Coordinates of C-alpha atoms in Angstrom, one line a residue:
Chain A
M291 CA 4.3 -31.4 1.9
D292 CA 7.0 -31.5 4.6
L293 CA 4.9 -30.5 7.6
V294 CA 7.8 -30.7 10.0
A295 CA 9.9 -28.3 8.0
V296 CA 6.9 -25.9 7.7
L297 CA 6.3 -26.1 11.5
V298 CA 10.0 -25.5 12.3
N299 CA 10.1 -22.5 9.9
S300 CA 6.9 -21.1 11.6
V301 CA 8.4 -21.5 15.1
L302 CA 11.5 -19.7 13.9
A303 CA 9.3 -16.9 12.4
G304 CA 7.5 -16.7 15.8
L305 CA 10.7 -16.4 17.7
L306 CA 12.0 -13.8 15.3
A307 CA 8.7 -11.8 15.7
G308 CA 9.0 -12.0 19.5
G309 CA 12.7 -11.0 19.4
L310 CA 11.8 -8.0 17.2
G311 CA 9.0 -7.1 19.6
I312 CA 11.6 -6.9 22.4
L313 CA 14.0 -4.9 20.3
L314 CA 11.2 -2.5 19.4
T315 CA 10.5 -2.2 23.2
A316 CA 7.0 -3.5 22.8
P317 CA 5.4 -3.8 26.3
L318 CA 5.8 -7.4 27.7
R319 CA 2.1 -8.2 27.3
Y320 CA 2.5 -7.9 23.5
I321 CA 5.5 -10.3 23.1
A322 CA 3.4 -13.5 23.2
P323 CA 0.9 -12.1 20.6
A324 CA 3.9 -11.1 18.4
F325 CA 5.2 -14.7 18.6
V326 CA 1.7 -16.1 17.7
C327 CA 1.3 -13.6 14.9
G328 CA 4.8 -14.4 13.5
F329 CA 4.0 -18.2 13.8
A330 CA 0.5 -17.9 12.2
G331 CA 1.7 -15.7 9.4
C332 CA 4.6 -17.9 8.4
L333 CA 2.5 -21.1 8.9
S334 CA -0.3 -20.0 6.6
R335 CA 2.1 -18.7 3.9
D336 CA 4.1 -21.9 3.9
L337 CA 1.0 -24.1 3.9
L338 CA -0.4 -22.2 0.9
V339 CA 2.9 -22.4 -1.0
S340 CA 3.0 -26.2 -0.3
C341 CA -0.5 -26.4 -1.7
G342 CA 0.7 -24.8 -5.0
A343 CA -0.3 -21.2 -4.5
S344 CA 2.2 -18.5 -5.7
Q345 CA 4.6 -17.0 -3.2
N346 CA 3.2 -13.5 -3.5
W347 CA -0.5 -14.4 -3.2
S348 CA 0.4 -16.7 -0.2
T349 CA 2.2 -13.8 1.4
A350 CA -0.8 -11.5 0.9
V351 CA -3.3 -14.1 2.4
A352 CA -0.9 -14.7 5.3
A353 CA -0.7 -11.0 6.1
A354 CA -4.5 -10.7 6.1
F355 CA -4.8 -13.9 8.3
L356 CA -2.3 -12.4 10.7
V357 CA -4.5 -9.4 11.3
F358 CA -7.4 -11.7 12.2
V359 CA -5.2 -13.6 14.6
A360 CA -4.0 -10.4 16.2
V361 CA -7.5 -9.1 16.7
A362 CA -8.6 -12.5 18.1
I363 CA -5.9 -12.8 20.7
I364 CA -5.5 -9.2 21.9
R365 CA -8.5 -8.3 24.1
E366 CA -8.1 -4.5 23.9
P367 CA -10.0 -1.8 22.1
T368 CA -7.0 -1.1 19.9
V369 CA -4.6 -3.6 18.3
P370 CA -1.1 -2.2 18.5
P371 CA 0.7 -2.0 15.1
V372 CA 3.9 -3.1 16.8
V373 CA 2.4 -6.6 17.2
L374 CA 1.3 -6.7 13.6
F375 CA 4.6 -5.5 12.2
S376 CA 6.7 -7.7 14.4
G377 CA 4.5 -10.6 13.1
V378 CA 4.7 -9.5 9.5
L379 CA 8.4 -8.8 9.3
P380 CA 9.4 -12.5 9.0
L381 CA 7.2 -12.6 5.9
G382 CA 9.2 -9.7 4.4
A383 CA 12.0 -9.6 1.9
A384 CA 14.8 -8.3 4.2
S385 CA 17.4 -10.4 2.5
S386 CA 16.3 -9.4 -1.0
M387 CA 16.5 -5.7 0.2
F388 CA 20.1 -6.2 1.3
N389 CA 21.0 -8.2 -1.8
A390 CA 19.5 -5.4 -4.0
I391 CA 21.5 -2.7 -2.3
M392 CA 24.7 -4.7 -2.4
D393 CA 24.2 -5.6 -6.1
L394 CA 23.6 -1.9 -6.8
M395 CA 27.0 -1.2 -5.3
R396 CA 28.6 -4.0 -7.2
V397 CA 27.3 -3.1 -10.7
S398 CA 29.3 0.1 -10.7
T399 CA 32.6 -1.7 -10.6
L400 CA 31.9 -4.8 -12.7
K401 CA 32.4 -5.4 -16.5
G402 CA 31.5 -7.8 -19.2
E403 CA 29.7 -11.1 -18.2
A404 CA 29.9 -10.4 -14.5
L405 CA 28.2 -7.1 -15.0
N406 CA 25.3 -8.8 -16.9
E407 CA 24.9 -11.4 -14.1
A408 CA 24.9 -8.7 -11.4
A409 CA 22.4 -6.6 -13.3
V410 CA 20.0 -9.5 -13.6
T411 CA 20.4 -10.4 -9.9
L412 CA 19.8 -6.7 -9.0
I413 CA 16.6 -6.6 -11.0
A414 CA 15.5 -10.0 -9.6
S415 CA 16.2 -8.8 -6.0
A416 CA 14.5 -5.4 -6.5
G417 CA 11.5 -7.1 -8.1
R418 CA 11.2 -9.5 -5.2
V419 CA 11.4 -6.7 -2.6
F420 CA 8.7 -4.8 -4.5
T421 CA 6.3 -7.7 -5.0
V422 CA 6.6 -9.2 -1.5
S423 CA 6.2 -5.7 0.1
L424 CA 3.2 -5.0 -2.1
A425 CA 1.7 -8.4 -1.2
I426 CA 2.2 -7.6 2.6
V427 CA 0.7 -4.2 2.3
L428 CA -2.2 -5.5 0.2
G429 CA -2.8 -8.4 2.7
L430 CA -2.7 -6.1 5.8
G431 CA -4.9 -3.6 4.0
V432 CA -7.6 -6.2 3.2
G433 CA -7.3 -7.7 6.8
L434 CA -7.7 -4.3 8.4
A435 CA -10.6 -3.3 6.1
F436 CA -12.4 -6.6 7.1
V437 CA -11.8 -6.0 10.8
R438 CA -13.0 -2.5 10.6
F439 CA -16.1 -3.5 8.6
L440 CA -17.0 -6.4 10.9
G441 CA -16.0 -5.3 14.4
R442 CA -15.0 -1.7 14.1
R443 CA -11.8 -2.3 16.1
K444 CA -9.1 0.3 15.8
V445 CA -5.7 -0.9 14.8
W446 CA -3.4 1.8 13.7
E447 CA -4.0 4.3 16.6
G448 CA -2.3 2.3 19.3
V449 CA 1.4 1.8 20.0
Chain B
M8 CA -4.4 30.1 33.4
T9 CA -3.7 31.6 29.9
A10 CA -5.4 30.3 26.8
M11 CA -2.1 28.8 25.6
H12 CA -1.8 26.6 28.6
P13 CA -4.0 23.8 27.4
V14 CA -2.2 23.8 24.0
E15 CA 1.2 23.7 25.7
R16 CA 0.2 20.8 27.9
A17 CA -1.3 19.0 24.9
L18 CA 1.9 19.5 22.9
D19 CA 4.0 18.2 25.9
V20 CA 2.1 14.9 25.9
A21 CA 2.0 14.6 22.2
L22 CA 5.7 15.1 22.0
I23 CA 6.3 12.3 24.5
V24 CA 4.7 10.1 21.8
M25 CA 6.7 11.5 19.0
R26 CA 10.0 11.3 20.9
N27 CA 9.5 7.7 22.0
G28 CA 8.6 5.9 18.8
G29 CA 4.9 6.6 18.4
S30 CA 3.4 7.5 15.1
T31 CA 2.3 11.0 14.1
V32 CA -1.3 9.7 13.9
L33 CA -1.1 8.7 17.5
A34 CA 0.6 11.9 18.6
D35 CA -2.2 13.9 16.9
R36 CA -4.9 11.9 18.6
V37 CA -3.2 12.4 22.0
F38 CA -3.0 16.1 21.3
G39 CA -6.7 16.2 20.5
N40 CA -7.6 14.1 23.6
I41 CA -5.8 16.5 26.0
L42 CA -7.5 19.5 24.5
K43 CA -10.8 17.6 24.8
G44 CA -10.1 17.2 28.5
F45 CA -9.6 21.0 28.8
K46 CA -13.0 21.4 26.9
R47 CA -11.2 23.0 24.0
D48 CA -11.6 22.4 20.3
K49 CA -8.7 21.1 18.3
V50 CA -6.4 23.9 17.0
P51 CA -4.5 24.0 13.7
T52 CA -1.3 22.1 14.1
V53 CA 1.7 21.4 11.8
W54 CA 3.5 18.1 12.4
R55 CA 7.1 17.6 11.3
L56 CA 9.9 15.4 12.4
D57 CA 12.0 18.4 13.5
F58 CA 9.3 20.5 15.1
V59 CA 5.6 20.8 15.9
A60 CA 3.7 24.1 15.7
A61 CA 0.2 24.8 17.0
T62 CA -1.8 28.0 16.7
S63 CA -4.3 29.2 19.3
I64 CA -6.2 32.4 19.9
V65 CA -4.9 34.3 22.9
E66 CA -6.7 37.5 24.0
G67 CA -8.3 37.7 20.5
R68 CA -5.1 37.3 18.6
P69 CA -3.6 34.3 16.9
S70 CA -0.6 33.0 18.7
T71 CA 1.7 30.1 17.5
I72 CA 3.8 27.9 19.7
Y73 CA 6.7 25.9 18.4
R74 CA 8.2 22.9 20.0
P75 CA 11.3 21.0 18.7
V76 CA 10.9 17.3 18.5
G77 CA 14.6 16.6 19.1
V78 CA 16.1 13.1 19.0
I79 CA 13.6 10.3 18.3
G80 CA 14.3 7.3 20.5
I81 CA 12.4 4.0 21.1
N82 CA 10.4 3.5 24.3
L83 CA 7.0 2.3 23.4
V84 CA 6.0 1.9 27.1
R85 CA 6.4 5.6 27.5
A86 CA 4.5 6.4 24.2
S87 CA 1.8 4.0 25.3
G88 CA 1.7 5.6 28.7
A89 CA 1.2 9.1 27.1
A90 CA -1.6 7.7 24.9
R91 CA -3.4 6.2 27.9
L92 CA -2.9 9.4 30.0
S93 CA -4.6 11.4 27.1
E94 CA -7.5 9.0 27.0
R95 CA -8.1 9.4 30.8
V96 CA -7.8 13.2 30.5
A97 CA -10.4 13.1 27.6
R98 CA -12.8 11.0 29.7
G99 CA -12.4 13.5 32.6
E100 CA -10.7 10.9 34.9
I101 CA -7.7 13.2 35.6
D102 CA -8.1 16.7 36.8
T103 CA -6.3 19.1 34.5
A104 CA -4.6 20.5 37.6
A105 CA -3.0 17.2 38.2
L106 CA -1.9 16.8 34.6
D107 CA 1.6 18.2 35.1
S108 CA 2.6 15.6 37.7
E109 CA 1.1 12.8 35.5
I110 CA 3.2 14.1 32.5
E111 CA 6.3 14.0 34.7
R112 CA 5.4 10.4 35.8
V113 CA 5.0 9.3 32.2
K114 CA 8.3 10.9 31.2
T115 CA 10.1 8.8 33.8
L116 CA 8.8 5.5 32.6
G117 CA 11.8 3.4 31.5
V118 CA 12.3 0.8 28.8
P119 CA 10.7 -2.5 30.0
Y120 CA 13.8 -4.5 29.3
N121 CA 17.2 -4.2 30.9
R122 CA 20.5 -4.2 28.9
R123 CA 20.9 -8.0 29.3
V124 CA 17.5 -8.7 27.9
M125 CA 18.1 -6.4 25.0
L126 CA 21.5 -7.9 24.4
A127 CA 20.1 -11.4 24.4
A128 CA 17.2 -10.4 22.2
G129 CA 19.6 -9.0 19.6
A130 CA 21.8 -12.0 19.6
C131 CA 18.9 -14.5 19.6
T132 CA 17.0 -12.7 16.8
A133 CA 20.1 -12.8 14.6
A134 CA 20.6 -16.5 15.4
V135 CA 17.0 -17.3 14.6
F136 CA 17.1 -15.3 11.3
S137 CA 20.2 -17.2 10.2
Q138 CA 18.3 -20.5 10.3
F139 CA 15.6 -19.7 7.7
P140 CA 17.5 -21.1 4.7
G141 CA 18.0 -24.4 6.7
K142 CA 19.7 -25.7 9.8
D143 CA 23.3 -24.5 9.9
W144 CA 24.9 -24.5 13.4
G145 CA 27.9 -22.6 12.1
A146 CA 25.7 -19.7 10.8
L147 CA 23.7 -19.8 14.1
G148 CA 26.9 -19.5 16.2
I149 CA 28.5 -16.8 14.0
S150 CA 25.3 -14.7 13.9
F151 CA 24.7 -15.0 17.7
V152 CA 28.2 -13.8 18.5
A153 CA 28.4 -11.1 15.8
A154 CA 25.0 -9.7 16.7
G155 CA 25.6 -10.0 20.4
A156 CA 28.9 -8.0 20.2
G157 CA 27.3 -5.4 17.9
Q158 CA 24.3 -5.0 20.2
F159 CA 26.6 -4.7 23.2
L160 CA 28.5 -1.8 21.5
R161 CA 25.2 -0.3 20.2
L162 CA 23.8 -0.1 23.8
L163 CA 27.0 1.5 25.0
L164 CA 27.0 4.1 22.2
Q165 CA 23.3 4.7 22.7
A166 CA 24.0 5.5 26.3
R167 CA 26.6 8.0 25.1
K168 CA 24.0 9.6 22.8
M169 CA 26.0 8.9 19.6
P170 CA 24.0 9.9 16.5
V171 CA 22.0 7.0 14.9
A172 CA 23.8 7.0 11.5
G173 CA 27.3 6.8 13.1
R174 CA 26.2 4.2 15.6
T175 CA 24.6 2.0 13.0
F176 CA 27.7 2.1 10.8
V177 CA 30.1 1.4 13.6
C178 CA 28.0 -1.5 15.0
G179 CA 27.3 -2.8 11.5
V180 CA 30.9 -2.9 10.7
L181 CA 31.8 -4.7 13.9
S182 CA 29.0 -7.3 13.5
A183 CA 29.7 -7.8 9.8
C184 CA 33.5 -8.1 10.4
I185 CA 32.9 -10.8 13.1
A186 CA 30.6 -12.6 10.7
A187 CA 33.1 -12.3 7.9
V188 CA 35.9 -13.8 10.0
G189 CA 33.6 -16.7 10.9
L190 CA 32.8 -17.3 7.2
R191 CA 36.5 -17.0 6.3
L192 CA 37.2 -19.8 8.8
N193 CA 34.6 -21.9 6.9
L194 CA 32.3 -22.2 9.9
S195 CA 29.4 -21.8 7.6
Q196 CA 28.7 -21.9 3.9
A197 CA 25.6 -19.7 3.9
A198 CA 27.5 -16.5 3.4
P199 CA 24.8 -13.9 2.4
W200 CA 22.3 -15.0 5.1
T201 CA 24.9 -15.1 7.8
M202 CA 26.1 -11.6 6.9
I203 CA 22.6 -10.2 6.8
A204 CA 21.6 -12.0 10.0
S205 CA 24.6 -10.5 11.9
V206 CA 23.1 -7.0 11.4
V207 CA 19.4 -7.8 11.4
Y208 CA 19.0 -6.5 15.0
M209 CA 19.5 -3.0 13.6
V210 CA 16.9 -3.2 10.8
P211 CA 14.9 0.0 11.2
G212 CA 11.5 -1.6 12.0
L213 CA 9.9 1.2 13.9
P214 CA 10.6 4.0 11.4
L215 CA 9.2 1.8 8.7
I216 CA 6.1 1.0 10.8
N217 CA 5.4 4.6 11.7
G218 CA 6.3 5.7 8.2
F219 CA 3.6 3.5 6.7
I220 CA 1.1 4.4 9.3
D221 CA 1.6 8.1 8.7
A222 CA 1.7 7.8 4.9
L223 CA -1.4 5.6 4.8
S224 CA -3.3 8.1 7.0
H225 CA -2.9 10.7 4.1
R226 CA -3.0 13.5 6.7
F227 CA 0.7 13.0 7.5
L228 CA 1.9 11.8 4.1
F229 CA 5.1 13.8 4.1
V230 CA 6.1 13.0 7.7
G231 CA 5.5 9.3 6.7
L232 CA 7.6 9.6 3.6
E233 CA 10.3 11.2 5.7
R234 CA 10.3 8.4 8.1
I235 CA 10.4 5.8 5.3
A236 CA 13.3 7.7 3.7
N237 CA 15.1 7.6 7.1
A238 CA 14.6 3.8 7.3
V239 CA 16.0 3.3 3.7
Y240 CA 19.0 5.4 4.8
I241 CA 19.6 3.1 7.7
F242 CA 19.3 0.1 5.3
L243 CA 21.9 1.7 3.1
I244 CA 24.3 2.2 6.0
L245 CA 23.9 -1.4 7.0
A246 CA 24.5 -2.6 3.4
V247 CA 27.6 -0.4 3.1
A248 CA 28.9 -1.8 6.5
T249 CA 28.3 -5.3 5.3
A250 CA 29.9 -4.7 1.9
F251 CA 32.9 -3.1 3.6
A252 CA 33.4 -6.1 5.9
S253 CA 33.0 -8.5 3.0
T254 CA 35.6 -6.7 0.9
V255 CA 38.2 -6.3 3.6
I256 CA 38.0 -9.7 5.3
M257 CA 36.5 -12.2 2.7

């Protein structure tokens, strides 16, 4: 396990989450929580992957963990979804989404072997978008259900 | 005071939420809170992305009020301010007579970050995103410059109230073209990541967030799906802009 690489990646994810928080005009007091959530989510996923867990299950567990982190660090009756989503977006499959759309545009003009290759890439990218998104939704859902069950904190109804 | 007055005031506050990037779930809760402050039961309401309609009984007859939603922007401070205002009204901390001035105060709340901060955030977010596959100074520099230029143009066009689709395409083409020039000059080898990073500041995060919140609530399933469809549309525009720049320059 390359712990330094995992940490560097997690810090990058935290910075990305903080930057997205600013771009989404989240109030200033939520930028640090967004950074921590992005960091914690990426760290937990990468650690699980390093320990041999699959990418999708690791993403699901990381998304659930991120909910607990957000609830722990935000001392307000409601946890704003903008923090959760800024934190969870670095776990997402944004590049696969772009690749899938670009492959979709390419397959209409290709022929022969190139068409076969592009079609396989398209299916792989679309499959990755689907499974990673599903893992994130599943993880967030489980995390939110636990939080509601244990502490009855509201999450979705804030900004 | 007519019977419609509380409903109108409640719609005013709820629309602040809708117009500034809040979810429909939150807007509906705000609507209910304001009515609670007026000691009124919740009235039947139809929420859509283009208008909101609420029905009330005025002098024994049902009366429906429509309000257009208009352009949906992003100012979560204002949306958050409207939500807090509604909670104070529901708790009786604000006299309903003083509500109009409070609504005006919330409407004037600005974005918490000035242009320079938004510009820096866009450029830095892109630069950070470009580093995920591995350390690549070329990709970092290209993404920073491309996203910075695109974000600068985006803020200018936003101030001129250009529609979202056109603005996204124009800024996407500019950012992707700058990134493509950098890649053509062999400043980086990570072509796909650099191209995507250059437009990542325009990824429709908030429509996706609100879309999922609305859809998962079940009560606003169609509004949620509409928001998600809007987000996919923006993704498609960004992909077309990126493909255009790749084809023309690379």
